[in-house]
PDB file of C-alpha atoms in Angstrom:
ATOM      1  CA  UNK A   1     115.253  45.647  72.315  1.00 78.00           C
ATOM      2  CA  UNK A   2     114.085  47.860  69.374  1.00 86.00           C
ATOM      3  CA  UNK A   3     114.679  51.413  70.015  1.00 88.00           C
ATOM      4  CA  UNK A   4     111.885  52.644  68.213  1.00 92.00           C
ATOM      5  CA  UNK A   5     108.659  50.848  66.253  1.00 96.00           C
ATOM      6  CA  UNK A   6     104.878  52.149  65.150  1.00 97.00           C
ATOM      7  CA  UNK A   7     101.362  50.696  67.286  1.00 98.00           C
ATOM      8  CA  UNK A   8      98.398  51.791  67.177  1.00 97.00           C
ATOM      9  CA  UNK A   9      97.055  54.596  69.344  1.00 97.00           C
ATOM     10  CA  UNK A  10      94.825  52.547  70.974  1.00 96.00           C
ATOM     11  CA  UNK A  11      90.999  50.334  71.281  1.00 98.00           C
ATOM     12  CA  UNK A  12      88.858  51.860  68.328  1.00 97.00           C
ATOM     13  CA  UNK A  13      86.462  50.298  65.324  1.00 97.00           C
ATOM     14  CA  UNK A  14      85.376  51.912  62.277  1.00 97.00           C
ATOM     15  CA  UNK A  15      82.578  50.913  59.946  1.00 97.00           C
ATOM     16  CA  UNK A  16      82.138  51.116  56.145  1.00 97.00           C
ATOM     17  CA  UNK A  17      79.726  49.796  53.424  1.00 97.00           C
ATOM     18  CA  UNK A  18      80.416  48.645  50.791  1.00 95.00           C
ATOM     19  CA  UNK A  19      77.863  46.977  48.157  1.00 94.00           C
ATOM     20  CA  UNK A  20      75.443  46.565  50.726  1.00 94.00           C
ATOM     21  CA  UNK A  21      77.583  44.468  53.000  1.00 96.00           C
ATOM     22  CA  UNK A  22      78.769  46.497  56.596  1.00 97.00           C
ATOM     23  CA  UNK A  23      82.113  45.934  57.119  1.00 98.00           C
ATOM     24  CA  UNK A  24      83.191  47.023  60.933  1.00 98.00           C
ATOM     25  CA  UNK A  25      86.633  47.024  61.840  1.00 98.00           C
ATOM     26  CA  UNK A  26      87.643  47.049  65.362  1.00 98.00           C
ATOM     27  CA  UNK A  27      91.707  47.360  66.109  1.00 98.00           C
ATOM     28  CA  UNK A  28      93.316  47.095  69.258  1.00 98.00           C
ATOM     29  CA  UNK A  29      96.902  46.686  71.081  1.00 98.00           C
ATOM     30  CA  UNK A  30      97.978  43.047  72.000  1.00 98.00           C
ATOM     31  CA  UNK A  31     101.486  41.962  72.962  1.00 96.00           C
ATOM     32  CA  UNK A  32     101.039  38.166  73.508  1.00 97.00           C
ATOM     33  CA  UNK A  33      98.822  35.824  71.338  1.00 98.00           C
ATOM     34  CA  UNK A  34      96.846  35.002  73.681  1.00 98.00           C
ATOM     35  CA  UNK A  35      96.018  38.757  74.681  1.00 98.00           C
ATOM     36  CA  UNK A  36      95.266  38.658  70.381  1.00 98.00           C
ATOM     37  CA  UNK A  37      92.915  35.529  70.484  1.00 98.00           C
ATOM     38  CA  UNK A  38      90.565  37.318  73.387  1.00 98.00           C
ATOM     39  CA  UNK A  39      89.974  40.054  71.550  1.00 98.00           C
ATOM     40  CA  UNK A  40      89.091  38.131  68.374  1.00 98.00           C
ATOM     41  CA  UNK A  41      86.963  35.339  70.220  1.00 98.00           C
ATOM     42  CA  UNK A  42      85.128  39.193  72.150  1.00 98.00           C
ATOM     43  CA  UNK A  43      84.384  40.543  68.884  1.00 98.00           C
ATOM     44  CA  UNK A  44      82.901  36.966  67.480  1.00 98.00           C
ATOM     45  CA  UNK A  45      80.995  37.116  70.524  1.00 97.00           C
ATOM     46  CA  UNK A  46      79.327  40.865  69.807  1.00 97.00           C
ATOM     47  CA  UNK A  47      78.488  39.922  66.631  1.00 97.00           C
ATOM     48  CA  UNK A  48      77.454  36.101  66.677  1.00 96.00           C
ATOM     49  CA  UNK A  49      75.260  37.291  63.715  1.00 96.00           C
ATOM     50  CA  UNK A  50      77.876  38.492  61.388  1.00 96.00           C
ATOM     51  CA  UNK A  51      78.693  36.415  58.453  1.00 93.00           C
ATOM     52  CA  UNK A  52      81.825  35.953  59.134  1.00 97.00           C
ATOM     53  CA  UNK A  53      84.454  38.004  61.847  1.00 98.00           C
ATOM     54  CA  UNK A  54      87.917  37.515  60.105  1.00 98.00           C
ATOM     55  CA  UNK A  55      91.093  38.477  61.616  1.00 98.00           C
ATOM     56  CA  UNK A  56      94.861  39.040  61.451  1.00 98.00           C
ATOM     57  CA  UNK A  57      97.853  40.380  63.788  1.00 98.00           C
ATOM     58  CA  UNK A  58     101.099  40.896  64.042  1.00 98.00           C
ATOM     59  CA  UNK A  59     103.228  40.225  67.281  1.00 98.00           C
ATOM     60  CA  UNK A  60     106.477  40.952  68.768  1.00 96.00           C
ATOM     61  CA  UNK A  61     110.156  43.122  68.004  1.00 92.00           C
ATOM     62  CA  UNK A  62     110.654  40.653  65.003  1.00 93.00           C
ATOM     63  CA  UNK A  63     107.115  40.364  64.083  1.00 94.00           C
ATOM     64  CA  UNK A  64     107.679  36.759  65.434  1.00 96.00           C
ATOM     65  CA  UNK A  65     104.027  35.612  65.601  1.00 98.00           C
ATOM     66  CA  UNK A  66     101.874  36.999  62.994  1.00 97.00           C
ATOM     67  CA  UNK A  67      98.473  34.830  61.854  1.00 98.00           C
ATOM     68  CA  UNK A  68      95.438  35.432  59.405  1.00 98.00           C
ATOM     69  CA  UNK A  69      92.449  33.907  59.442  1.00 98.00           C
ATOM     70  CA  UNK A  70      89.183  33.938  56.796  1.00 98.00           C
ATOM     71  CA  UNK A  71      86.497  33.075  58.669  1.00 98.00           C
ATOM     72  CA  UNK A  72      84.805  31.139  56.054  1.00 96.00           C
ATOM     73  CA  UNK A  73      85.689  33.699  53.441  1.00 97.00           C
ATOM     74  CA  UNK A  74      87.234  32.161  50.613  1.00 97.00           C
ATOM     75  CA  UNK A  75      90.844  31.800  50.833  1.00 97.00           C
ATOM     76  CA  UNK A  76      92.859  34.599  50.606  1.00 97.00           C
ATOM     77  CA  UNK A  77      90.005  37.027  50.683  1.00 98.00           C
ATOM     78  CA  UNK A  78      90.357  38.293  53.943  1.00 98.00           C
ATOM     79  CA  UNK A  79      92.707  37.539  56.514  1.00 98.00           C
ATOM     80  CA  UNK A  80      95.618  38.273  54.362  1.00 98.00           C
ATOM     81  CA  UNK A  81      94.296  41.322  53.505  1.00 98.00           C
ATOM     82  CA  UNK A  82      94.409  42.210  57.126  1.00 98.00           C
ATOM     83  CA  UNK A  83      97.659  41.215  58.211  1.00 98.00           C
ATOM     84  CA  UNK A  84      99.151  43.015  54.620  1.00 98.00           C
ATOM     85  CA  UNK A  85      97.766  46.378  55.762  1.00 98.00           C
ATOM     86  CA  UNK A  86      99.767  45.979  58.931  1.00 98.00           C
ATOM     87  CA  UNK A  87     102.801  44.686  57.451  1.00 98.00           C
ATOM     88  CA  UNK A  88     102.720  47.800  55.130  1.00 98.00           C
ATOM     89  CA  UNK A  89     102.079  50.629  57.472  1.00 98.00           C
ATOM     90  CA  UNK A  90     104.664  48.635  60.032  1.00 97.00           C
ATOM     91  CA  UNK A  91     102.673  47.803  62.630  1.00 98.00           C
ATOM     92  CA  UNK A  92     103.571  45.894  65.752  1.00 97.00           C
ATOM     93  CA  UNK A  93     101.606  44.788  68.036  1.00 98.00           C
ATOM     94  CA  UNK A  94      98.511  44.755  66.839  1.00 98.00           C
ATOM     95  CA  UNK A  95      95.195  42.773  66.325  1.00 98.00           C
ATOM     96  CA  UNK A  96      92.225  43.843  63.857  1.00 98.00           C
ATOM     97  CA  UNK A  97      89.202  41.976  63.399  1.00 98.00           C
ATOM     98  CA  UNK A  98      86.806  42.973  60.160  1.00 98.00           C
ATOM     99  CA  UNK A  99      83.404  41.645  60.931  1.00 98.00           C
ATOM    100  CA  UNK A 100      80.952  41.596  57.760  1.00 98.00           C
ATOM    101  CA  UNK A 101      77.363  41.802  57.949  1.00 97.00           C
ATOM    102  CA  UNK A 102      76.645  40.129  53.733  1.00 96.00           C
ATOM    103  CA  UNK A 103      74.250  42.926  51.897  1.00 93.00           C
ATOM    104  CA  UNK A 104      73.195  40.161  49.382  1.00 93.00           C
ATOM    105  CA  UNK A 105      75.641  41.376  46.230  1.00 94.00           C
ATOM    106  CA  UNK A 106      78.547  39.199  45.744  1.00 93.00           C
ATOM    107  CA  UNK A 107      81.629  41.161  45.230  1.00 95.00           C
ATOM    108  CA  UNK A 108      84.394  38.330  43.846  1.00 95.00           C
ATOM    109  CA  UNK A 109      87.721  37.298  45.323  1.00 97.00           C
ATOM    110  CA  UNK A 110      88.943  40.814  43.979  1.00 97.00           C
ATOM    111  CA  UNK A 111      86.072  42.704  45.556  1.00 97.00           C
ATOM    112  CA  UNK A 112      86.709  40.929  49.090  1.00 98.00           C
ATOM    113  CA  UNK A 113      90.480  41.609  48.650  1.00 98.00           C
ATOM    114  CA  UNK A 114      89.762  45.169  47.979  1.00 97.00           C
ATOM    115  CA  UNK A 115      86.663  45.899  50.724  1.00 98.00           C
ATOM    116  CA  UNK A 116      88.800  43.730  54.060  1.00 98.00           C
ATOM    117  CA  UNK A 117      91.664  45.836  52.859  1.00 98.00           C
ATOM    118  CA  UNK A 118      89.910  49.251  52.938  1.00 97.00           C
ATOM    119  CA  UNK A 119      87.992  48.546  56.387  1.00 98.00           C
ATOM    120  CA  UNK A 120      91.258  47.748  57.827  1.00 98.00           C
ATOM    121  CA  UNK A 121      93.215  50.350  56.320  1.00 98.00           C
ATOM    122  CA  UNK A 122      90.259  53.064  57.514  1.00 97.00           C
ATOM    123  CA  UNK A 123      89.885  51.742  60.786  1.00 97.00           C
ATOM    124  CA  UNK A 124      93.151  51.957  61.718  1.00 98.00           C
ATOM    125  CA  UNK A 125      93.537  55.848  60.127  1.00 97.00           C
ATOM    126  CA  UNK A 126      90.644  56.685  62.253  1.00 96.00           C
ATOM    127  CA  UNK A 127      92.218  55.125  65.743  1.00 96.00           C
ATOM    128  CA  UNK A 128      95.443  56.843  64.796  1.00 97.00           C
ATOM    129  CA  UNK A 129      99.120  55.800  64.984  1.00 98.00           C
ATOM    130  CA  UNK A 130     101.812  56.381  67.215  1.00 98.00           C
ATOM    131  CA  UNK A 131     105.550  55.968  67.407  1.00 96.00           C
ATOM    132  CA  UNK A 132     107.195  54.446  70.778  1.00 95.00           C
ATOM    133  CA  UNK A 133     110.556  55.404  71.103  1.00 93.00           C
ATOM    134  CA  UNK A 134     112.585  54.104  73.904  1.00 92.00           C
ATOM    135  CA  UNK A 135     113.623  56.930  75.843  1.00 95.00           C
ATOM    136  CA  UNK A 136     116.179  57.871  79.187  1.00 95.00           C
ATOM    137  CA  UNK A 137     114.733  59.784  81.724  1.00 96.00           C
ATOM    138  CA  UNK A 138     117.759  62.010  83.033  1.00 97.00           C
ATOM    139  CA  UNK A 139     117.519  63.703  86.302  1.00 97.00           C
ATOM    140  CA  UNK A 140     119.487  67.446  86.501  1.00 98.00           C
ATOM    141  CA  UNK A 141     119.481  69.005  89.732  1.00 97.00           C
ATOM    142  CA  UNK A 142     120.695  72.875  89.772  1.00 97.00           C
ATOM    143  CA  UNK A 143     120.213  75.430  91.761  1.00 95.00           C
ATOM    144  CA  UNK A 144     117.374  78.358  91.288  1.00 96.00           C
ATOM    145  CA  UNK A 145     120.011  81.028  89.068  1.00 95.00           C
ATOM    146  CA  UNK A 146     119.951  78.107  86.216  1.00 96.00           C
ATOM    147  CA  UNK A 147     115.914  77.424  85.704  1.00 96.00           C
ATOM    148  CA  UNK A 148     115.487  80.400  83.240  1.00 96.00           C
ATOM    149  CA  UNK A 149     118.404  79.945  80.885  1.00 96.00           C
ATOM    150  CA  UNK A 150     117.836  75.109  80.442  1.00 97.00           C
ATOM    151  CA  UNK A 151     113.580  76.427  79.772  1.00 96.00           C
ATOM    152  CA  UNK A 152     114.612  78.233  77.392  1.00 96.00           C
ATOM    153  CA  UNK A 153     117.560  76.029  76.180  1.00 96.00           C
ATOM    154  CA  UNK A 154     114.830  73.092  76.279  1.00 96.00           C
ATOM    155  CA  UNK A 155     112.422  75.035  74.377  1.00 95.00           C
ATOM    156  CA  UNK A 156     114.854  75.179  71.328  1.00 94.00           C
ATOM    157  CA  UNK A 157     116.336  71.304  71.338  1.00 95.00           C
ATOM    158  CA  UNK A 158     114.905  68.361  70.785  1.00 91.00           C
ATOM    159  CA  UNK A 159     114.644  67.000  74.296  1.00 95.00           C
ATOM    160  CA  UNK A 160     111.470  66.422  75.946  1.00 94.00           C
ATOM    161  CA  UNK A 161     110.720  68.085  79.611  1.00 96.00           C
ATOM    162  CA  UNK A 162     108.957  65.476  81.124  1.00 95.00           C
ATOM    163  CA  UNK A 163     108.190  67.476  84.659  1.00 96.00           C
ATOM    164  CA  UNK A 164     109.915  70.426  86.999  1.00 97.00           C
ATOM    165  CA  UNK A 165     110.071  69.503  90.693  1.00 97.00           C
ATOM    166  CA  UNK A 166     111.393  72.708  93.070  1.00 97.00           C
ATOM    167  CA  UNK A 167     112.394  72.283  96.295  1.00 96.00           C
ATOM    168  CA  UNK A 168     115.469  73.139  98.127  1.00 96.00           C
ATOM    169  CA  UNK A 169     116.245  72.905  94.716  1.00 96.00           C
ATOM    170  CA  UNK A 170     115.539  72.394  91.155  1.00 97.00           C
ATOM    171  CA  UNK A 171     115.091  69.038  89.434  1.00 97.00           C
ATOM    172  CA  UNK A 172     114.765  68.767  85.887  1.00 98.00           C
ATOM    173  CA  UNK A 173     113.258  65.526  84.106  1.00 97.00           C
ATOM    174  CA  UNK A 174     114.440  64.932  81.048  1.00 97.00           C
ATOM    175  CA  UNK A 175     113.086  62.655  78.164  1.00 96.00           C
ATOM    176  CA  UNK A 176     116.566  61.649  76.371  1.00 96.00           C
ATOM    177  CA  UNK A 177     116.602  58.968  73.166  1.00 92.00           C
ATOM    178  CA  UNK A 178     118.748  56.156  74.856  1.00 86.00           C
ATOM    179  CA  UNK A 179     120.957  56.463  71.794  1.00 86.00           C
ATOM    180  CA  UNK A 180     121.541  60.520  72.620  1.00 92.00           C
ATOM    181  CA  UNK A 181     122.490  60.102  76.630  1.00 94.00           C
ATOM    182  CA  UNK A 182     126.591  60.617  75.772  1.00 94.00           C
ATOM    183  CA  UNK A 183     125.848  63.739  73.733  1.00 96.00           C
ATOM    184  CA  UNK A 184     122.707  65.371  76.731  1.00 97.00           C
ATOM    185  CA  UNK A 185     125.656  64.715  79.399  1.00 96.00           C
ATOM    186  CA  UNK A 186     127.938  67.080  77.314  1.00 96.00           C
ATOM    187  CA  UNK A 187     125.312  69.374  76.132  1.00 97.00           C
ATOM    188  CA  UNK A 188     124.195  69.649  80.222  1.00 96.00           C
ATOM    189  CA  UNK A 189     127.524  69.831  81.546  1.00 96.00           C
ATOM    190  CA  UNK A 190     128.538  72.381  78.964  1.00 96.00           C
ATOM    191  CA  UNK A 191     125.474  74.862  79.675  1.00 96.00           C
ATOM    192  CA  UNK A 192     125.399  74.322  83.065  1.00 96.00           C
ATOM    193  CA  UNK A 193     129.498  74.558  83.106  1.00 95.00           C
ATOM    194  CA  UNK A 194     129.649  71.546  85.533  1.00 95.00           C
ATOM    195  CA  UNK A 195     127.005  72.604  88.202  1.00 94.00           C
ATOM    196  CA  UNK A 196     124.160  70.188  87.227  1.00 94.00           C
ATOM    197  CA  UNK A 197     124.138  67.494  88.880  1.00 96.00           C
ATOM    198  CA  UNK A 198     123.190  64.656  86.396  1.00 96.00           C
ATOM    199  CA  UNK A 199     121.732  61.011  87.238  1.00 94.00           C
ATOM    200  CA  UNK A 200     120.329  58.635  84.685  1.00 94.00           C
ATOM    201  CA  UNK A 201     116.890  57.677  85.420  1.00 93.00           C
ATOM    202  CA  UNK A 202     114.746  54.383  84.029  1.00 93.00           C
ATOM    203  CA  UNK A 203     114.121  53.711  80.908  1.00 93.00           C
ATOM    204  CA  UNK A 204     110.630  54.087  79.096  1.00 91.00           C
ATOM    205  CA  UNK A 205     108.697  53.901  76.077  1.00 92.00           C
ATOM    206  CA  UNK A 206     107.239  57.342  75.341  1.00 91.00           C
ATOM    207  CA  UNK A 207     104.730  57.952  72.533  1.00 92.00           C
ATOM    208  CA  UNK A 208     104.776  60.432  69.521  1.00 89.00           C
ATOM    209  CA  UNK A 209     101.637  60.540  67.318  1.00 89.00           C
ATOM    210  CA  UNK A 210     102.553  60.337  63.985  1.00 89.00           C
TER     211      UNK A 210
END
């Protein structure tokens, strides 16, 4: 399992022009092809009109299933374009589908290249990117006379406070990078000088926007 790798935020679509022809771009999340291939076959639906609805994506840790597709653009033109924007901000993940509404200039295999490329790259800077990083959530339990001096402790490191339950009492969750758990036990143990009492929690996927 990869540790850490870039998706998109989320669902968003972004629209340019471009020698007359609209060019909307609509991105979204998809972890299976199938999940990929609804979205597409949605967006075709929307806009039955267009000209043409061409798409791309990349799935999976190893970017295992990744596809492009023209749309009856000439070859080359447009799905490719895509799926290169993904590959080069290194995106998982992900599905975008450019749908073009033809303005009546023709703007070349160069032109096409250029304008699929842009509405993808533009549409995705608009949705925003984020970083998932596969994270421990650790568990400290201490009693009331240690809450001031971890905050503050916390405040300066570069672990995450997830939440602060009090009861009886304290409980302190703990966003940890799975590759950092050895060196929070010592840094815990050390400031707490044994009296935490530590547990290792689930794993999750946290995001950072980047």
């Amino acid at each position: 399992m990869l540790l850490s790798y870039k998706t998109i935020k989320g669902y968003g679509e972004f629209e340019i022009n471009i020698q007359k022809s609209r060019f909307i771009c609509y991105v979204e999340r998809a972890t299976t092809e199938e999940q990929a291939q609804e979205f597409i076959q949605k967006i075709k639906k929307l806009h039955r009109d267009a000209n043409h609805s061409c798409s791309a994506y990349l799935i999976g840790e190893y970017n295992q299933i990744q596809k492009a597709n023209d749309d009856g653009e000439p070859s080359g033109t447009a799905g490719v374009p895509i799926l290169e924007v993904l590959k080069k901000k290194e995106l998982k993940d992900t599905v975008v589908v450019v749908t073009r509404y033809f303005g009546g200039i023709k703007l070349g295999a160069g032109g096409l290249i250029r304008a699929y490329g842009s509405a993808t790259s533009d549409g995705i800077n608009s949705v925003g990117i984020v970083e998932r990083k596969l994270m421990r959530l650790m568990n400290v339990k201490v009693d009331y006379t240690w809450v001031g001096k971890i905050e503050n402790e916390l405040k300066s490191s570069d672990y995450l406070l997830k939440g602060i339950q009090y009861t009886d009492i304290v409980e302190f969750k703990i966003y940890v990078e799975e590759s950092r758990t050895d060196s929070f036990v010592e840094w815990i143990t050390e400031l707490t000088n044994g009296q935490g009492k530590l547990n290792k929690g689930d794993n999750e996927f946290l995001e950072i926007q980047i």
